[in-house]
Amino acid sequence: MKNIKQSLIIALTLVCGASFSANASFINFNDYTTSDYVNQAITGSATSSADGSTLTLTGNLWVTISELFIITPDSTLYFTMEAFGNEAEWYGIGFDDNDSVTASTLFQLGGDEGTRANQISSYSFGDGAVDFAIDVGTFFTGSYDKLVFILDSDRISGASLSFSNVEICNDTTNCESLLSTPPSPISANAPAALGMFAMSLFLLAAGRKRLKS
């Protein structure tokens, strides 16, 4: 009887654990407080979506989120970017470890202003939401404590930019961005856990029946 009760407890634990989101590797912006990046935050705001999957910048704004980011030779940065409102001078993303603008650890994704940042894509205003996969590890490696998001619009007002489904993958086997279908909010292990829970209930009932007979 004691073993049956232990099985029931284990099954309940698995069921509860299975209810957590399978999107754990995507950055949840609601878990962070954005900070202005050195002297590059001029005007505007940074807001996260209700589910935390999207960060939207408005105005003329560079912001960061703080975390320990380990960049290895195999690291890839995945995200979806969309520019709207008025066209900014340039859009970008990157990493920082010294609170100083370092072009070699930044990526220019679009805009007609020439910069010394790594040139990744010629995102054209009006392209809508575009998926990016940057092999960061081929540009630099090391430990960084900030992820930088860039909406540079010194001369134009009314510019906006969003970053969604941001993920840094060092191991492709655990990379949500590489799934062929959108991840379910319920873990794929939930059916197995529910089956174990049902089996435990059955065993518990059977054990009680044997005790009565």
GROMACS .gro file of C-alpha atoms in nm:
model
  213
    1MET     CA    1   0.000   0.000   0.000
    2LYS     CA    2   0.286   0.234   0.083
    3ASN     CA    3   0.443   0.178  -0.261
    4ILE     CA    4   0.112   0.247  -0.432
    5LYS     CA    5   0.078   0.579  -0.252
    6GLN     CA    6   0.432   0.669  -0.354
    7SER     CA    7   0.346   0.596  -0.717
    8LEU     CA    8   0.046   0.823  -0.690
    9ILE     CA    9   0.257   1.105  -0.549
   10ILE     CA   10   0.514   1.067  -0.827
   11ALA     CA   11   0.242   1.074  -1.093
   12LEU     CA   12   0.089   1.388  -0.946
   13THR     CA   13   0.430   1.554  -0.948
   14LEU     CA   14   0.480   1.468  -1.315
   15VAL     CA   15   0.136   1.599  -1.407
   16CYS     CA   16   0.203   1.928  -1.231
   17GLY     CA   17   0.547   1.955  -1.390
   18ALA     CA   18   0.399   1.889  -1.734
   19SER     CA   19   0.181   2.197  -1.705
   20PHE     CA   20   0.479   2.432  -1.740
   21SER     CA   21   0.530   2.601  -2.076
   22ALA     CA   22   0.739   2.422  -2.338
   23ASN     CA   23   0.865   2.766  -2.451
   24ALA     CA   24   1.116   2.791  -2.166
   25SER     CA   25   1.412   2.857  -2.397
   26PHE     CA   26   1.251   3.167  -2.552
   27ILE     CA   27   1.329   3.488  -2.366
   28ASN     CA   28   1.031   3.602  -2.160
   29PHE     CA   29   1.068   3.978  -2.148
   30ASN     CA   30   0.831   3.998  -1.853
   31ASP     CA   31   1.107   3.838  -1.646
   32TYR     CA   32   1.341   4.132  -1.710
   33THR     CA   33   1.359   4.505  -1.657
   34THR     CA   34   1.499   4.687  -1.958
   35SER     CA   35   1.775   4.941  -1.900
   36ASP     CA   36   1.887   5.234  -2.113
   37TYR     CA   37   2.208   5.156  -2.297
   38VAL     CA   38   2.484   5.407  -2.215
   39ASN     CA   39   2.403   5.740  -2.385
   40GLN     CA   40   2.195   5.589  -2.666
   41ALA     CA   41   1.851   5.604  -2.501
   42ILE     CA   42   1.724   5.940  -2.626
   43THR     CA   43   1.345   5.919  -2.640
   44GLY     CA   44   1.071   5.658  -2.644
   45SER     CA   45   0.978   5.349  -2.449
   46ALA     CA   46   1.033   4.975  -2.429
   47THR     CA   47   0.735   4.753  -2.350
   48SER     CA   48   0.681   4.378  -2.341
   49SER     CA   49   0.374   4.192  -2.462
   50ALA     CA   50   0.130   4.030  -2.221
   51ASP     CA   51   0.282   3.686  -2.278
   52GLY     CA   52   0.639   3.817  -2.263
   53SER     CA   53   0.734   3.692  -2.608
   54THR     CA   54   0.776   4.035  -2.770
   55LEU     CA   55   0.971   4.349  -2.685
   56THR     CA   56   0.859   4.667  -2.864
   57LEU     CA   57   1.071   4.981  -2.886
   58THR     CA   58   0.941   5.322  -2.988
   59GLY     CA   59   1.122   5.649  -3.054
   60ASN     CA   60   1.502   5.665  -3.061
   61LEU     CA   61   1.607   5.402  -2.814
   62TRP     CA   62   1.875   5.149  -2.732
   63VAL     CA   63   1.795   4.921  -2.437
   64THR     CA   64   1.939   4.610  -2.274
   65ILE     CA   65   1.830   4.318  -2.063
   66SER     CA   66   2.079   4.175  -1.816
   67GLU     CA   67   2.164   3.806  -1.798
   68LEU     CA   68   2.472   3.588  -1.835
   69PHE     CA   69   2.499   3.500  -2.203
   70ILE     CA   70   2.763   3.241  -2.291
   71ILE     CA   71   2.856   3.259  -2.659
   72THR     CA   72   3.032   2.950  -2.793
   73PRO     CA   73   3.153   2.878  -3.149
   74ASP     CA   74   2.820   2.699  -3.208
   75SER     CA   75   2.590   2.970  -3.068
   76THR     CA   76   2.303   3.091  -3.286
   77LEU     CA   77   2.074   3.383  -3.209
   78TYR     CA   78   1.717   3.337  -3.334
   79PHE     CA   79   1.445   3.603  -3.336
   80THR     CA   80   1.171   3.767  -3.540
   81MET     CA   81   1.198   4.139  -3.610
   82GLU     CA   82   0.940   4.382  -3.742
   83ALA     CA   83   0.978   4.756  -3.804
   84PHE     CA   84   0.672   4.978  -3.827
   85GLY     CA   85   0.562   5.340  -3.784
   86ASN     CA   86   0.819   5.556  -3.962
   87GLU     CA   87   1.147   5.423  -4.098
   88ALA     CA   88   1.440   5.453  -3.857
   89GLU     CA   89   1.803   5.510  -3.951
   90TRP     CA   90   1.910   5.164  -3.844
   91TYR     CA   91   1.790   4.857  -3.657
   92GLY     CA   92   2.011   4.623  -3.462
   93ILE     CA   93   2.080   4.371  -3.189
   94GLY     CA   94   2.392   4.256  -3.008
   95PHE     CA   95   2.578   4.181  -2.685
   96ASP     CA   96   2.771   4.388  -2.432
   97ASP     CA   97   3.011   4.321  -2.146
   98ASN     CA   98   3.153   4.664  -2.061
   99ASP     CA   99   2.873   4.924  -2.087
  100SER     CA  100   3.034   5.070  -2.395
  101VAL     CA  101   2.921   5.062  -2.757
  102THR     CA  102   3.141   4.800  -2.924
  103ALA     CA  103   3.068   4.762  -3.294
  104SER     CA  104   3.224   4.416  -3.317
  105THR     CA  105   2.958   4.266  -3.086
  106LEU     CA  106   2.663   4.442  -3.251
  107PHE     CA  107   2.470   4.349  -3.566
  108GLN     CA  108   2.305   4.591  -3.807
  109LEU     CA  109   1.989   4.432  -3.941
  110GLY     CA  110   1.859   4.712  -4.160
  111GLY     CA  111   1.847   5.085  -4.222
  112ASP     CA  112   2.039   5.310  -4.459
  113GLU     CA  113   2.280   5.461  -4.206
  114GLY     CA  114   2.629   5.319  -4.236
  115THR     CA  115   2.771   5.178  -3.913
  116ARG     CA  116   3.072   4.969  -3.812
  117ALA     CA  117   2.849   4.698  -3.666
  118ASN     CA  118   2.850   4.354  -3.826
  119GLN     CA  119   2.628   4.374  -4.133
  120ILE     CA  120   2.380   4.087  -4.121
  121SER     CA  121   2.085   4.175  -4.339
  122SER     CA  122   1.941   4.448  -4.551
  123TYR     CA  123   1.602   4.453  -4.382
  124SER     CA  124   1.385   4.683  -4.589
  125PHE     CA  125   1.122   4.892  -4.421
  126GLY     CA  126   0.786   4.740  -4.509
  127ASP     CA  127   0.913   4.382  -4.511
  128GLY     CA  128   0.696   4.307  -4.209
  129ALA     CA  129   0.795   4.035  -3.964
  130VAL     CA  130   1.119   3.865  -4.071
  131ASP     CA  131   1.288   3.567  -3.904
  132PHE     CA  132   1.660   3.589  -3.834
  133ALA     CA  133   1.920   3.327  -3.743
  134ILE     CA  134   2.262   3.477  -3.669
  135ASP     CA  135   2.558   3.244  -3.618
  136VAL     CA  136   2.694   3.464  -3.341
  137GLY     CA  137   2.973   3.221  -3.256
  138THR     CA  138   3.138   3.280  -3.594
  139PHE     CA  139   3.177   3.651  -3.508
  140PHE     CA  140   3.286   3.634  -3.144
  141THR     CA  141   3.275   3.413  -2.835
  142GLY     CA  142   3.284   3.472  -2.462
  143SER     CA  143   3.065   3.578  -2.171
  144TYR     CA  144   2.838   3.880  -2.198
  145ASP     CA  145   2.606   4.028  -1.939
  146LYS     CA  146   2.371   4.227  -2.162
  147LEU     CA  147   2.163   4.169  -2.473
  148VAL     CA  148   2.122   4.495  -2.665
  149PHE     CA  149   1.820   4.598  -2.874
  150ILE     CA  150   1.862   4.894  -3.108
  151LEU     CA  151   1.615   5.137  -3.264
  152ASP     CA  152   1.832   5.424  -3.388
  153SER     CA  153   1.626   5.714  -3.517
  154ASP     CA  154   1.798   6.045  -3.449
  155ARG     CA  155   1.638   6.237  -3.736
  156ILE     CA  156   1.299   6.067  -3.770
  157SER     CA  157   1.021   6.056  -3.511
  158GLY     CA  158   0.750   5.792  -3.488
  159ALA     CA  159   0.970   5.486  -3.547
  160SER     CA  160   0.890   5.153  -3.381
  161LEU     CA  161   1.051   4.810  -3.372
  162SER     CA  162   0.961   4.474  -3.221
  163PHE     CA  163   1.164   4.164  -3.139
  164SER     CA  164   0.977   3.836  -3.084
  165ASN     CA  165   1.068   3.476  -2.998
  166VAL     CA  166   1.425   3.565  -2.908
  167GLU     CA  167   1.639   3.261  -2.833
  168ILE     CA  168   2.009   3.191  -2.798
  169CYS     CA  169   2.090   2.830  -2.883
  170ASN     CA  170   2.416   2.658  -2.800
  171ASP     CA  171   2.262   2.313  -2.845
  172THR     CA  172   2.035   2.258  -3.144
  173THR     CA  173   1.871   1.957  -2.982
  174ASN     CA  174   1.709   2.187  -2.724
  175CYS     CA  175   1.629   2.478  -2.953
  176GLU     CA  176   1.261   2.576  -2.971
  177SER     CA  177   1.320   2.784  -3.285
  178LEU     CA  178   1.405   2.469  -3.483
  179LEU     CA  179   1.079   2.291  -3.413
  180SER     CA  180   0.880   2.228  -3.731
  181THR     CA  181   0.555   2.325  -3.558
  182PRO     CA  182   0.489   2.587  -3.289
  183PRO     CA  183   0.551   2.447  -2.943
  184SER     CA  184   0.247   2.357  -2.739
  185PRO     CA  185   0.197   2.541  -2.410
  186ILE     CA  186   0.171   2.195  -2.252
  187SER     CA  187   0.479   1.977  -2.242
  188ALA     CA  188   0.488   1.682  -2.480
  189ASN     CA  189   0.532   1.464  -2.171
  190ALA     CA  190   0.187   1.555  -2.040
  191PRO     CA  191   0.003   1.255  -2.197
  192ALA     CA  192   0.255   1.013  -2.049
  193ALA     CA  193   0.225   1.177  -1.710
  194LEU     CA  194  -0.153   1.166  -1.725
  195GLY     CA  195  -0.134   0.799  -1.819
  196MET     CA  196   0.089   0.730  -1.519
  197PHE     CA  197  -0.153   0.921  -1.299
  198ALA     CA  198  -0.445   0.711  -1.425
  199MET     CA  199  -0.244   0.391  -1.373
  200SER     CA  200  -0.162   0.497  -1.017
  201LEU     CA  201  -0.529   0.554  -0.943
  202PHE     CA  202  -0.605   0.209  -1.079
  203LEU     CA  203  -0.334   0.048  -0.865
  204LEU     CA  204  -0.453   0.236  -0.559
  205ALA     CA  205  -0.809   0.115  -0.613
  206ALA     CA  206  -0.689  -0.241  -0.672
  207GLY     CA  207  -0.482  -0.232  -0.355
  208ARG     CA  208  -0.778  -0.118  -0.150
  209LYS     CA  209  -0.992  -0.396  -0.297
  210ARG     CA  210  -0.734  -0.659  -0.198
  211LEU     CA  211  -0.721  -0.525   0.156
  212LYS     CA  212  -1.097  -0.560   0.191
  213SER     CA  213  -1.110  -0.918   0.058
   0.00000   0.00000   0.00000
